[in-house]
Backbone as CSV, one residue per row, in Angstrom:
resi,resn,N_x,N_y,N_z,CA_x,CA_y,CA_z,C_x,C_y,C_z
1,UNK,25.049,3.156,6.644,24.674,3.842,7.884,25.759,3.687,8.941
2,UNK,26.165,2.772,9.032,27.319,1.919,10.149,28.770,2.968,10.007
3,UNK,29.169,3.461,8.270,29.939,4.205,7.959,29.929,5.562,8.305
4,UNK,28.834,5.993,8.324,28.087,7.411,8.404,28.246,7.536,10.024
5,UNK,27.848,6.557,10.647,28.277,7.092,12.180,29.588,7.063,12.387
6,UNK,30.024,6.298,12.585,31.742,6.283,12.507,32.660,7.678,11.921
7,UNK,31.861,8.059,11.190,32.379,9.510,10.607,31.769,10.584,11.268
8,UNK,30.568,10.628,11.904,30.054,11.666,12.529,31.183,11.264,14.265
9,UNK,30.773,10.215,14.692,31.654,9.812,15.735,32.827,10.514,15.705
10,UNK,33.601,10.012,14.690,35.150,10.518,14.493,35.462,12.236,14.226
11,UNK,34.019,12.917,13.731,34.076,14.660,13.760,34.023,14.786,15.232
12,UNK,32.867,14.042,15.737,32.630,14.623,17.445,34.174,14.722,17.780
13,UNK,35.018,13.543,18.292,35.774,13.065,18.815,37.040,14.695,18.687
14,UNK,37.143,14.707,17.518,38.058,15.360,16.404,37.738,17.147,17.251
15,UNK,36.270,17.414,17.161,36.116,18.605,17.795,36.227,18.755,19.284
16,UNK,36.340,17.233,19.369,36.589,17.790,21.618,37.905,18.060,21.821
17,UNK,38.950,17.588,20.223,40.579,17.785,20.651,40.747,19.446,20.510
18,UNK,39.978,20.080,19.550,39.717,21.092,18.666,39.260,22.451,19.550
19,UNK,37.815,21.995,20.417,36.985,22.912,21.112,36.325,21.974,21.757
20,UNK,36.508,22.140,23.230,35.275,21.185,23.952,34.286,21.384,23.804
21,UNK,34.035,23.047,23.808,32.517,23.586,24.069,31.852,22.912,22.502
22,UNK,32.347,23.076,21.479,31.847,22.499,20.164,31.525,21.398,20.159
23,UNK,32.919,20.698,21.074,32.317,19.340,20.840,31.258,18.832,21.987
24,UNK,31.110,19.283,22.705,29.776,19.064,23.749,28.455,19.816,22.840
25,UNK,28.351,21.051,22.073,27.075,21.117,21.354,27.099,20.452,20.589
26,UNK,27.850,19.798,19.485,27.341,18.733,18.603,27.012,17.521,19.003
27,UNK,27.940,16.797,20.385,27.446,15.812,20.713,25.913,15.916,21.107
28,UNK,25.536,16.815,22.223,24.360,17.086,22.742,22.883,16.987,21.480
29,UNK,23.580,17.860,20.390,22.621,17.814,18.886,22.407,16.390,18.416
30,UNK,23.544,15.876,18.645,23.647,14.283,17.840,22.609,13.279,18.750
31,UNK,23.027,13.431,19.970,22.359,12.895,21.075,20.636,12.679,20.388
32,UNK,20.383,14.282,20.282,18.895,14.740,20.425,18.099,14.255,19.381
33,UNK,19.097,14.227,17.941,18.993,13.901,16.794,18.514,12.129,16.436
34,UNK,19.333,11.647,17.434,19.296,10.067,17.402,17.952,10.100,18.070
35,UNK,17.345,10.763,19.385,16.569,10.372,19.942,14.733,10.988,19.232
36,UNK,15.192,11.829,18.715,14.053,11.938,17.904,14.008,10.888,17.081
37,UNK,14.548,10.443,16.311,14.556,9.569,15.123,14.058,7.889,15.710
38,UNK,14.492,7.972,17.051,13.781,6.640,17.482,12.847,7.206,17.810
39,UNK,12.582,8.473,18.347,11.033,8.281,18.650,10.609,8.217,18.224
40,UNK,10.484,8.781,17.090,9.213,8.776,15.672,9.061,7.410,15.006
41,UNK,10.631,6.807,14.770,10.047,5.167,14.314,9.109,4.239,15.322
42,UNK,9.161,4.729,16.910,8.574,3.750,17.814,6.899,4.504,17.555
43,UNK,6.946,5.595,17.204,5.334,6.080,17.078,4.795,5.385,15.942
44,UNK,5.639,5.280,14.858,5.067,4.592,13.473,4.870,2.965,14.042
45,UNK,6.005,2.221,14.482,5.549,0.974,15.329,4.225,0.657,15.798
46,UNK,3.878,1.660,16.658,2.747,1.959,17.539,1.347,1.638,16.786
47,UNK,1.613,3.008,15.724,0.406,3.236,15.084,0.000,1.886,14.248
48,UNK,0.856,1.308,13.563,1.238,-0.115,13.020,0.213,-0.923,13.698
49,UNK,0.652,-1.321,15.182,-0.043,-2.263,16.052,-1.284,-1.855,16.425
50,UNK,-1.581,-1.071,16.384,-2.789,-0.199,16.026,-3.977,-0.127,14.803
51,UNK,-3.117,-0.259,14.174,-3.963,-0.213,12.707,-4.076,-1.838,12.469
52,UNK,-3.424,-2.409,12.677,-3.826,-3.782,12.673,-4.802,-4.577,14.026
53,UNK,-5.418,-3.637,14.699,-6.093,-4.023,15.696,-7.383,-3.486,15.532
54,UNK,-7.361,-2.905,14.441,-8.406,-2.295,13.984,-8.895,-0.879,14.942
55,UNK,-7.918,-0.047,15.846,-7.792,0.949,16.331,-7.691,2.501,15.853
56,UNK,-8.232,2.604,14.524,-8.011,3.456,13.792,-7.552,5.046,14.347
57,UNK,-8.622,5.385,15.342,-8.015,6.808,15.885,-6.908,6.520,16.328
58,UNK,-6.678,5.986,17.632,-5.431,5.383,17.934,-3.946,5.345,17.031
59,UNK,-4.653,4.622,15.666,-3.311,4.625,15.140,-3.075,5.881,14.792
60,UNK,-3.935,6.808,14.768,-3.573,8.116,13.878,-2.849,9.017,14.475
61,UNK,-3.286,8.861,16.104,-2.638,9.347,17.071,-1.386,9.452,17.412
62,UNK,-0.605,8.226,17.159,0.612,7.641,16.942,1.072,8.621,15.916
63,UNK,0.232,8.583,14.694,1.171,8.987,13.479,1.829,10.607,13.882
64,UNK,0.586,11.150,14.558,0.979,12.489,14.251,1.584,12.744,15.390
65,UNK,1.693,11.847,16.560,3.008,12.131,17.729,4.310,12.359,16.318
66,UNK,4.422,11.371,15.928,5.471,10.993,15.244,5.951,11.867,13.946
67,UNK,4.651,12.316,13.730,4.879,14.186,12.626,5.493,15.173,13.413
68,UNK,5.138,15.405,14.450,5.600,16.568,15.585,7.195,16.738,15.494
69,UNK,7.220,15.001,15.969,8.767,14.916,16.454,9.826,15.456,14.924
70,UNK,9.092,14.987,13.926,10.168,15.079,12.511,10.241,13.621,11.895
71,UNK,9.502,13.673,10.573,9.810,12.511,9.497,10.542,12.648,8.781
72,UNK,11.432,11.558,8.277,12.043,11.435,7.510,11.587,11.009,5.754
73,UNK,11.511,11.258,4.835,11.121,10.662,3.571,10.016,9.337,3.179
74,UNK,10.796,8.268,3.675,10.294,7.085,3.953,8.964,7.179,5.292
75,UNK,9.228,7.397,6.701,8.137,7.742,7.512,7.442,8.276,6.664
76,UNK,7.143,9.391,6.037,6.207,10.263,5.649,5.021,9.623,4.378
77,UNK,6.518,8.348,3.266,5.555,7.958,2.593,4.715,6.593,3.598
78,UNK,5.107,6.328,4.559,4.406,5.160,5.544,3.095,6.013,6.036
79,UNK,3.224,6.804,6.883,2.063,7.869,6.887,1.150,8.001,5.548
80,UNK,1.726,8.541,4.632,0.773,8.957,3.830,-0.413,7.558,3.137
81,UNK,0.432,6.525,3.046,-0.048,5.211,2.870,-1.489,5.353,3.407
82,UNK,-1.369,5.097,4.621,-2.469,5.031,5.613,-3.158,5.823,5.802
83,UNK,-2.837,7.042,5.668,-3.659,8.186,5.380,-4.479,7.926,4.365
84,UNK,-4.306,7.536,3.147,-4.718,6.980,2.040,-5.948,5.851,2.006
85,UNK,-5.340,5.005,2.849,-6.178,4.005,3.182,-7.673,4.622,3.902
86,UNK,-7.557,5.013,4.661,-8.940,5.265,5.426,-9.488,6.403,4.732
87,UNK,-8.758,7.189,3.646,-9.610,8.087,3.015,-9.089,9.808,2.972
88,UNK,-7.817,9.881,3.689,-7.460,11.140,4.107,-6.760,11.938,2.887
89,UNK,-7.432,12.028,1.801,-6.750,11.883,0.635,-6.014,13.240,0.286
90,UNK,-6.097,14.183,1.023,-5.927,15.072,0.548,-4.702,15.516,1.787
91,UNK,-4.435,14.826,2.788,-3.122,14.916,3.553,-1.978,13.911,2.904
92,UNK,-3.342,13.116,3.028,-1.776,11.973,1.727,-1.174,12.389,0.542
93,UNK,-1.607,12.817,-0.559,-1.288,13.918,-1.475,-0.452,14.993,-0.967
94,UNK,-0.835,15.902,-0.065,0.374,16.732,0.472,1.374,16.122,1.381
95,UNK,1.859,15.027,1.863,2.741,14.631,2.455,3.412,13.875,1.024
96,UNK,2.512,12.966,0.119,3.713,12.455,-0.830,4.250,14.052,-1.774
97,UNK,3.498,14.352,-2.415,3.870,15.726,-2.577,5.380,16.506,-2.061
98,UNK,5.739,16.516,-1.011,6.647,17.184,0.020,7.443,16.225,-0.415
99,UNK,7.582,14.749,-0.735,8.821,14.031,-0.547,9.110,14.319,-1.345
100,UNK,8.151,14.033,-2.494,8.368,14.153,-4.555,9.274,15.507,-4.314
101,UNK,9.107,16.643,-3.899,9.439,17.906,-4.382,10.779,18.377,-3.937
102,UNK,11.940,16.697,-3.155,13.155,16.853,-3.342,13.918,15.721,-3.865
103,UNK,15.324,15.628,-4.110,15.988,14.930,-4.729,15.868,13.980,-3.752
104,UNK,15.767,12.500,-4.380,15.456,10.904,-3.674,16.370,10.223,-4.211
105,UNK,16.648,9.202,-3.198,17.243,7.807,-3.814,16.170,7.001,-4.879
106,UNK,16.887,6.651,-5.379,15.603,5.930,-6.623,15.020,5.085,-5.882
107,UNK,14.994,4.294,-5.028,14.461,3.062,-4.081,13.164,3.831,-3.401
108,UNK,13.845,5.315,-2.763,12.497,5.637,-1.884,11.305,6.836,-3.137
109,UNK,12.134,7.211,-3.914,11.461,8.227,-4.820,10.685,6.730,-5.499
110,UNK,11.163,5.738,-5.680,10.029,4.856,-6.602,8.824,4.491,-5.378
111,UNK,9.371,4.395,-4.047,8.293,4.262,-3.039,7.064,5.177,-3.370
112,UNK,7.740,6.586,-3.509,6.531,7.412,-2.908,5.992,7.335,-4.516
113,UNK,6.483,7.195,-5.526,5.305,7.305,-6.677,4.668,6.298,-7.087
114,UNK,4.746,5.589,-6.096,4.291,3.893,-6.792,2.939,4.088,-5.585
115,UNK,3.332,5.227,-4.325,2.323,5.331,-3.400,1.154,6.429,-3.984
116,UNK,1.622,7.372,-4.687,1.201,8.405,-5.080,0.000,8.227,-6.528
117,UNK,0.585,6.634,-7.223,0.104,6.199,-8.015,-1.505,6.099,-8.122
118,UNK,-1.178,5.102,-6.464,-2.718,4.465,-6.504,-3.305,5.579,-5.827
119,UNK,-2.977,6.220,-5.385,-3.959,7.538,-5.003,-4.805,8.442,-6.137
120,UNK,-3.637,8.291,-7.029,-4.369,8.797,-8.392,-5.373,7.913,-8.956
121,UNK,-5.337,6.445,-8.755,-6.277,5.703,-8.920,-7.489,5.623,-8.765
122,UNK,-7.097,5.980,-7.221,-8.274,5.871,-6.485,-9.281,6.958,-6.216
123,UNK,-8.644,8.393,-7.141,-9.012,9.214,-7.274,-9.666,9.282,-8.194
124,UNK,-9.782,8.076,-9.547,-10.224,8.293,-10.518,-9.658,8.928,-11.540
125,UNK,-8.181,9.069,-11.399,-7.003,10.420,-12.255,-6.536,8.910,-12.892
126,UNK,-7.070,8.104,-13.426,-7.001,6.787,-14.267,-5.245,7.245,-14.879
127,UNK,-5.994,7.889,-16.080,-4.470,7.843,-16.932,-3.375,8.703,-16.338
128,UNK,-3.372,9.369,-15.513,-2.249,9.961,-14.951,-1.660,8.628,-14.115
129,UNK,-2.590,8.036,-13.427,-1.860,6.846,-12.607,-1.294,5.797,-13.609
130,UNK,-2.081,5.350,-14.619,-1.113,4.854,-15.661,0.499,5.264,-15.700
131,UNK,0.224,6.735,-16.055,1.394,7.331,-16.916,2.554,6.814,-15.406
132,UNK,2.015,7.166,-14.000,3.220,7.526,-13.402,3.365,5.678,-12.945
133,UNK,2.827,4.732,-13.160,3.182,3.590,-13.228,3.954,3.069,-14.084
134,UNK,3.537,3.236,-14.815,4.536,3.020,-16.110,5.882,3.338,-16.234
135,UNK,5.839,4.639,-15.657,7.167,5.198,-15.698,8.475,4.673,-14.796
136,UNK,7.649,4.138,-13.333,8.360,3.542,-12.599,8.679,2.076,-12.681
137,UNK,7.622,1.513,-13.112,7.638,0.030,-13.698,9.212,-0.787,-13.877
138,UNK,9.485,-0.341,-14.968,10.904,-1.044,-15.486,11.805,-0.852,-14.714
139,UNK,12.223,0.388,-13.611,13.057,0.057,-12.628,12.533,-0.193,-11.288
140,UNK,11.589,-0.426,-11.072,10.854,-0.774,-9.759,9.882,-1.987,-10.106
141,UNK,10.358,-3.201,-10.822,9.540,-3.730,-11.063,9.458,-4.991,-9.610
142,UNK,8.142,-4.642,-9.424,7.699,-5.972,-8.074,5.771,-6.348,-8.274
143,UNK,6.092,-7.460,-7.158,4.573,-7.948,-7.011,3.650,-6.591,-6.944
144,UNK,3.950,-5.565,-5.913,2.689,-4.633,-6.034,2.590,-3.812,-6.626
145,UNK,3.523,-3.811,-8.069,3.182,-3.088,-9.008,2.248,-3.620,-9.896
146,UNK,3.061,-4.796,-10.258,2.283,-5.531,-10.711,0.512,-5.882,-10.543
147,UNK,0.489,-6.200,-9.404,-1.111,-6.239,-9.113,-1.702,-4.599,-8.918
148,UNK,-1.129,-3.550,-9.273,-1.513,-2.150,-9.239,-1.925,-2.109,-10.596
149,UNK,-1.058,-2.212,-11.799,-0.715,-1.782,-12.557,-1.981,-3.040,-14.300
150,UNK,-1.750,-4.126,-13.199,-2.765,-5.075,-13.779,-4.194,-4.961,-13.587
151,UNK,-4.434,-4.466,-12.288,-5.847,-3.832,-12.344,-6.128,-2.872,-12.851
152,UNK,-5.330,-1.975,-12.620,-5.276,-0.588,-13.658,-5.941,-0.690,-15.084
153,UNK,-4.921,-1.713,-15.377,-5.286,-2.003,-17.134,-6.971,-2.989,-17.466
154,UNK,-7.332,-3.147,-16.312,-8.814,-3.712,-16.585,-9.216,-2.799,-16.319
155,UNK,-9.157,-1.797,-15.358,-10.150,-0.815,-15.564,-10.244,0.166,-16.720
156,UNK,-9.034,0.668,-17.442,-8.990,1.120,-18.680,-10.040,0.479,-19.556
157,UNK,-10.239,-0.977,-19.581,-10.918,-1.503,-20.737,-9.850,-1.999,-21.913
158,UNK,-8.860,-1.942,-21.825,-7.841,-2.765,-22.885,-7.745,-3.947,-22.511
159,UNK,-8.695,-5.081,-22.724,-8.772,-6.121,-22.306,-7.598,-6.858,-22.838
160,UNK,-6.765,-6.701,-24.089,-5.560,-7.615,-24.556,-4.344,-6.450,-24.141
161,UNK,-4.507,-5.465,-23.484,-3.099,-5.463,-22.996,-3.097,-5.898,-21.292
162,UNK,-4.606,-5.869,-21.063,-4.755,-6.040,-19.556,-4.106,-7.304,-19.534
163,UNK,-5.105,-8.624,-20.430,-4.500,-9.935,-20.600,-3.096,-10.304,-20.620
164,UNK,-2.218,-9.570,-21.485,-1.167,-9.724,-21.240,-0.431,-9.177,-20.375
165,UNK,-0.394,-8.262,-19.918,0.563,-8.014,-18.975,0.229,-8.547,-17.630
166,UNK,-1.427,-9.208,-17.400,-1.894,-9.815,-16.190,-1.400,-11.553,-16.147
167,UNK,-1.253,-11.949,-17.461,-0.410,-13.351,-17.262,0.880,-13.024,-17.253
168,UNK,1.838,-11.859,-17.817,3.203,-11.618,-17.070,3.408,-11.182,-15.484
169,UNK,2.120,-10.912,-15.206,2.131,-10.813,-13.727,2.033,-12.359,-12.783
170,UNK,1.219,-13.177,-13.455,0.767,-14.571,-12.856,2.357,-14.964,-12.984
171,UNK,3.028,-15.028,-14.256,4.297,-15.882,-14.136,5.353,-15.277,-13.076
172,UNK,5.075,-14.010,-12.593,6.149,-13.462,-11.672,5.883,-13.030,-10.634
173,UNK,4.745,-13.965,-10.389,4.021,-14.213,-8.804,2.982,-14.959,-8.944
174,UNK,2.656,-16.435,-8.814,1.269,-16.425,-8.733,1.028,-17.135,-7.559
175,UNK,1.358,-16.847,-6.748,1.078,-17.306,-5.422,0.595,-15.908,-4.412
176,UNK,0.844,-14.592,-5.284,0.203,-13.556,-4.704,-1.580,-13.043,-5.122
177,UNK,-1.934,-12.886,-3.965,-3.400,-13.071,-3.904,-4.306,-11.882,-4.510
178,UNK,-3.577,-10.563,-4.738,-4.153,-9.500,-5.965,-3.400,-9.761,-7.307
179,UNK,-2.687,-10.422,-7.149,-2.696,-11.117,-9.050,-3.468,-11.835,-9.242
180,UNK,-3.770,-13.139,-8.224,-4.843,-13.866,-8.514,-6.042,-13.017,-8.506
181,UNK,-6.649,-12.561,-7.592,-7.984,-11.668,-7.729,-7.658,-10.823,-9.177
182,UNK,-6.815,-9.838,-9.629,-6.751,-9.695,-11.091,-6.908,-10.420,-12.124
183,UNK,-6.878,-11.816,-11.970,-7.326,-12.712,-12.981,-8.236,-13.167,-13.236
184,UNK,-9.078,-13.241,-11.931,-10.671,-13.664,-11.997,-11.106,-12.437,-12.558
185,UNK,-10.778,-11.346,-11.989,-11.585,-9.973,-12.286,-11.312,-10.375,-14.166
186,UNK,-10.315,-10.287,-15.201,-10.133,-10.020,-16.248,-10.705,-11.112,-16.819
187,UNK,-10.584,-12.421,-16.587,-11.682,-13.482,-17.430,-13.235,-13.709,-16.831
188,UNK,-13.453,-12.768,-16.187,-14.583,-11.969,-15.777,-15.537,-11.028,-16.939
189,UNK,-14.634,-10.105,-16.483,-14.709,-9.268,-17.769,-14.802,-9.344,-19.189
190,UNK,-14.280,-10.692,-19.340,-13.671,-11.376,-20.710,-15.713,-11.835,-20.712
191,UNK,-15.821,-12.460,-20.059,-16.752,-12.949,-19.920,-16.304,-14.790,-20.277
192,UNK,-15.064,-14.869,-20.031,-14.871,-16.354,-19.386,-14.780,-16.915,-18.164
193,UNK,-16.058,-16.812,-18.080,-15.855,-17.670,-16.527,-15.463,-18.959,-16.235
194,UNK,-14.947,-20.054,-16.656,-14.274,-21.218,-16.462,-13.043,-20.802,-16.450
195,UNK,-12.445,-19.993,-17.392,-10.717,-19.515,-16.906,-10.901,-18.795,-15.707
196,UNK,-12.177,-17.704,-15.617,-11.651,-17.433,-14.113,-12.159,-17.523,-12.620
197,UNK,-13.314,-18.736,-13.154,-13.022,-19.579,-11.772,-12.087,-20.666,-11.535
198,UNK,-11.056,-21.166,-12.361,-10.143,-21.740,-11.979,-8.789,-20.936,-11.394
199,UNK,-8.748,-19.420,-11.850,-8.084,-18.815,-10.765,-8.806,-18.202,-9.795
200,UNK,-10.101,-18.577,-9.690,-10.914,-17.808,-8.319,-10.912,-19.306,-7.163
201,UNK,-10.670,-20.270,-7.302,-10.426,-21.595,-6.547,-8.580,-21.986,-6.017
202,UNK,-7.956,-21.101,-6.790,-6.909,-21.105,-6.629,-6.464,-19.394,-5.429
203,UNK,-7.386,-18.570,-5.606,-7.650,-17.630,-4.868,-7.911,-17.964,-3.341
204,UNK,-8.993,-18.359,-3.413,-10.040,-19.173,-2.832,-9.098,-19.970,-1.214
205,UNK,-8.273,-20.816,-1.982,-7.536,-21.896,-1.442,-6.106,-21.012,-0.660
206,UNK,-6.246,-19.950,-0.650,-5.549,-18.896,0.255,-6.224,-18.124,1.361
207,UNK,-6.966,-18.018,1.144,-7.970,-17.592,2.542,-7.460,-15.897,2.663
208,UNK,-7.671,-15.077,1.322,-7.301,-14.089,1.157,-8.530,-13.240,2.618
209,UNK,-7.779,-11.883,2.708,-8.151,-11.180,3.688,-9.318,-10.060,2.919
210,UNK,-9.194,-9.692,2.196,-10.042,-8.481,1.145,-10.954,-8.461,0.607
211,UNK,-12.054,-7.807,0.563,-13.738,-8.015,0.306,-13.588,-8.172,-1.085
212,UNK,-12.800,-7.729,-2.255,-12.743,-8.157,-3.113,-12.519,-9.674,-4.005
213,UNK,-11.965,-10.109,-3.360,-11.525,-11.450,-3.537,-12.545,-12.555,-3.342
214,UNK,-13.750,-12.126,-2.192,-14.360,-13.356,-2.473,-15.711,-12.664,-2.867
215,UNK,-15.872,-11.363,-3.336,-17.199,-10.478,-3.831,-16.896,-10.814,-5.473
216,UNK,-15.475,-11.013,-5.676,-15.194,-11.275,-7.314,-15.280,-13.004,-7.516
217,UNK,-15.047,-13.856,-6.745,-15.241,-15.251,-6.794,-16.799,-15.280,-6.882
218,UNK,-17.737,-14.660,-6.227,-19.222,-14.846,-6.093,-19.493,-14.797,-7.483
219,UNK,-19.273,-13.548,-8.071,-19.920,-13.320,-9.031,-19.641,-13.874,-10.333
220,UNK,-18.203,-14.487,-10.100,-18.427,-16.050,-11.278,-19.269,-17.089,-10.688
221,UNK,-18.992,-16.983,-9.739,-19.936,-18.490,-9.181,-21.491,-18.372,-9.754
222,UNK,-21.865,-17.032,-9.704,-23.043,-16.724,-9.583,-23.380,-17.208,-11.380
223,UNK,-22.336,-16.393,-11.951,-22.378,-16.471,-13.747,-22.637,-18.470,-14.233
224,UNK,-22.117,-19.320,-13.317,-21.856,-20.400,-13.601,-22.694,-21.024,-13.005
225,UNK,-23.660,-20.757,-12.323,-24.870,-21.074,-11.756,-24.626,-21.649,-10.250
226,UNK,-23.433,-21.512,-9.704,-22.994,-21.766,-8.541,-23.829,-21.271,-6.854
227,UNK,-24.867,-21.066,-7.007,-25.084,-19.713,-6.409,-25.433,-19.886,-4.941
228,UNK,-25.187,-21.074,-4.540,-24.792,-21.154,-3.109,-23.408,-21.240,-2.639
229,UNK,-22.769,-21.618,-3.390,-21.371,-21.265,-3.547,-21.161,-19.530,-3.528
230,UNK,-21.465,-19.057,-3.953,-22.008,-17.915,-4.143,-22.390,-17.013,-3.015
231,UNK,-23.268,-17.499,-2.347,-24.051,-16.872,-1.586,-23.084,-16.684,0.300
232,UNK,-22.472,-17.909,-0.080,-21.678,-18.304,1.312,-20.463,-17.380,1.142
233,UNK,-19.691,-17.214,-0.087,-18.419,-16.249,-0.346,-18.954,-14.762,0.044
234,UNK,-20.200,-14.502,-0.544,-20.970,-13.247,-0.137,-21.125,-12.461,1.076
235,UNK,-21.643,-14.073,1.481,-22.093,-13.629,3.115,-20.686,-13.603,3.958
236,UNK,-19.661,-14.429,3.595,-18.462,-14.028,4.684,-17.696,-12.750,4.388
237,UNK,-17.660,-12.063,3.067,-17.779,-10.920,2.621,-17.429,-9.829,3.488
238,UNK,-18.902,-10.064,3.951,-19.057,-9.072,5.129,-18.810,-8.804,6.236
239,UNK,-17.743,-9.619,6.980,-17.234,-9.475,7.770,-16.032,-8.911,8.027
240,UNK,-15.803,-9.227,6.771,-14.032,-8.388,6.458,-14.476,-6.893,6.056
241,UNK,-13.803,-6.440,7.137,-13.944,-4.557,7.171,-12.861,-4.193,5.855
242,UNK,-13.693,-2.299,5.173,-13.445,-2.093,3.699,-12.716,-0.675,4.624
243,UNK,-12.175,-0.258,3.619,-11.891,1.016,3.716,-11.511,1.529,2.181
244,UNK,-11.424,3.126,2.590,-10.969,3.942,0.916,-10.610,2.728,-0.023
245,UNK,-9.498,2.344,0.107,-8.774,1.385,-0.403,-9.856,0.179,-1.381
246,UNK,-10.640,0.147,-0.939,-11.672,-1.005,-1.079,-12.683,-0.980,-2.353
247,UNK,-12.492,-1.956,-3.620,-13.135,-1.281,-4.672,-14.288,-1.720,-4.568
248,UNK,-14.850,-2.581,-3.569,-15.929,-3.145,-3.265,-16.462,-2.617,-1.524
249,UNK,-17.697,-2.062,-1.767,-18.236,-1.969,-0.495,-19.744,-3.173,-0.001
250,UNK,-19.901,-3.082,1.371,-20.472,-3.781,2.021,-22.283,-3.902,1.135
251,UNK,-22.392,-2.446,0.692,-23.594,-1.924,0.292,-23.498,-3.223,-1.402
252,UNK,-22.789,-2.877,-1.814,-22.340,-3.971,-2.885,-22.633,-5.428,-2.929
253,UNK,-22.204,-6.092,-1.968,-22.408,-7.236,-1.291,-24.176,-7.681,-1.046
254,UNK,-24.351,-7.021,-0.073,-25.877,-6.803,0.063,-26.658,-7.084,-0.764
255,UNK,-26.556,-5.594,-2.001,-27.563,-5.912,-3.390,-26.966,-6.885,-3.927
256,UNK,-26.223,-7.769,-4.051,-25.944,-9.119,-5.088,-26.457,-10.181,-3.652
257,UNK,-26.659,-10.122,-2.560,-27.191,-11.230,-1.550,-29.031,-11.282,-2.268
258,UNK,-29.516,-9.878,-2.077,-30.731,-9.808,-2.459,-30.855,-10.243,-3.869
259,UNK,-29.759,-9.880,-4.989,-30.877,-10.568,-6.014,-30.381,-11.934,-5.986
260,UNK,-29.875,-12.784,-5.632,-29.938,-14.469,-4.920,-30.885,-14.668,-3.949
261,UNK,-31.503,-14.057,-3.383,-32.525,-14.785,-2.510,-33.994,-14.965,-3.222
């Protein structure tokens, strides 16, 4: 970037020896150019501090100051994220959409399909989100693929490829808190609950933020006869706000409080 100005710099410069008038409209463009581009990152800022305040219109407000002005690739897959999150699924889809449908750096083109992924997920487009995980996997390999891509495979029902590729996930993070919640969930499923309440205590001992994490600890607790243990993970549950994103809702919580009482 540092190079890239220096070269636009050095055209300005180059056209005021050349043509003033040229070089006063490009500067003036460049000017305008820079100042959009901060504005729109200070709107995404905004909306940011916003969305973490639990300000939801607010943040949205922000976003779409910040559409007006002009996104860039990256902005757009940050937008669409969040769009995603609260449910806007069908603006998020057409904004990742728009990025997909030009040539990317592999860094931000693996962004938007690794974003585009879980939308398909969460859409229920199961094996398409597979396919386009997969595909990105081996050169985009990180923690939130990993915990994408490991839940993925429990929900398929391939419990021995879930298994394995969910302990190649534990060895190349296990201090992250949706690998751990992927592990309780799969020796869950397994129907071993001693393997996975020893990663639901190791969960646990992070003070994860996500209704999943301690709605999936309950319900080993519950399997293991724990059930005030149980009942207390339940009930704090509910305080942590869900959105789209959320494979567990409040209504969820509830009916497993009632059949414990």
């Amino acid at each position: 970037m540092g190079v890239l100005l220096l070269v636009i710099l050095g055209f300005i410069i180059w056209l005021f020896t050349y043509n003033a008038l040229w070089g006063c409209i490009f500067l003036i463009a460049f000017i305008l150019y820079c100042f959009v581009k901060r504005y729109t990152a200070l709107c995404i800022m905004r909306a940011n501090r916003c969305y973490i305040k639990q300000d939801i219109e607010k943040c949205f407000r922000w976003f779409e100051r910040g559409e007006k002005r002009g996104m860039d690739a990256g902005q757009k897959i940050t937008y669409a994220y969040y769009l995603l999150r609260e449910g806007h699924v069908e603006k998020a889809e057409a904004l990742l959409n728009s990025v997909l449908a030009f040539s990317l750096p592999p860094e931000l083109k693996n962004r938007a399909k690794s974003t585009h992924s879980v939308l398909l997920l969460k859409t229920g487009r199961l094996e398409e989100a597979r396919e386009e995980m997969e595909e990105i996997f081996p050169t985009a390999k990180n923690t939130t693929l990993y915990g994408n891509l490991g839940y993925l495979y429990i929900l398929l029902g391939d419990m021995e490829r879930a298994e394995s590729f969910n302990l190649e996930a534990y060895d190349y993070n296990q201090d992250d808190m949706v690998i751990l919640d992927n592990m309780v969930c799969l020796y869950s499923s397994m129907g071993e609950y001693e393997k996975a309440y020893n990663y639901a205590q190791q969960l646990m001992a992070k003070k994860p933020h996500f209704i999943e994490a301690y709605y999936n600890t309950a319900m080993v607790e519950k399997a293991l006869g724990k059930t005030a243990d149980a009942k207390t993970h339940l009930e704090f549950s509910l305080t942590i706000r869900t959105n789209f994103m959320s494979a567990v809702t409040h209504e969820d919580v509830q009916a497993e409080l009632r059949s414990l009482a």
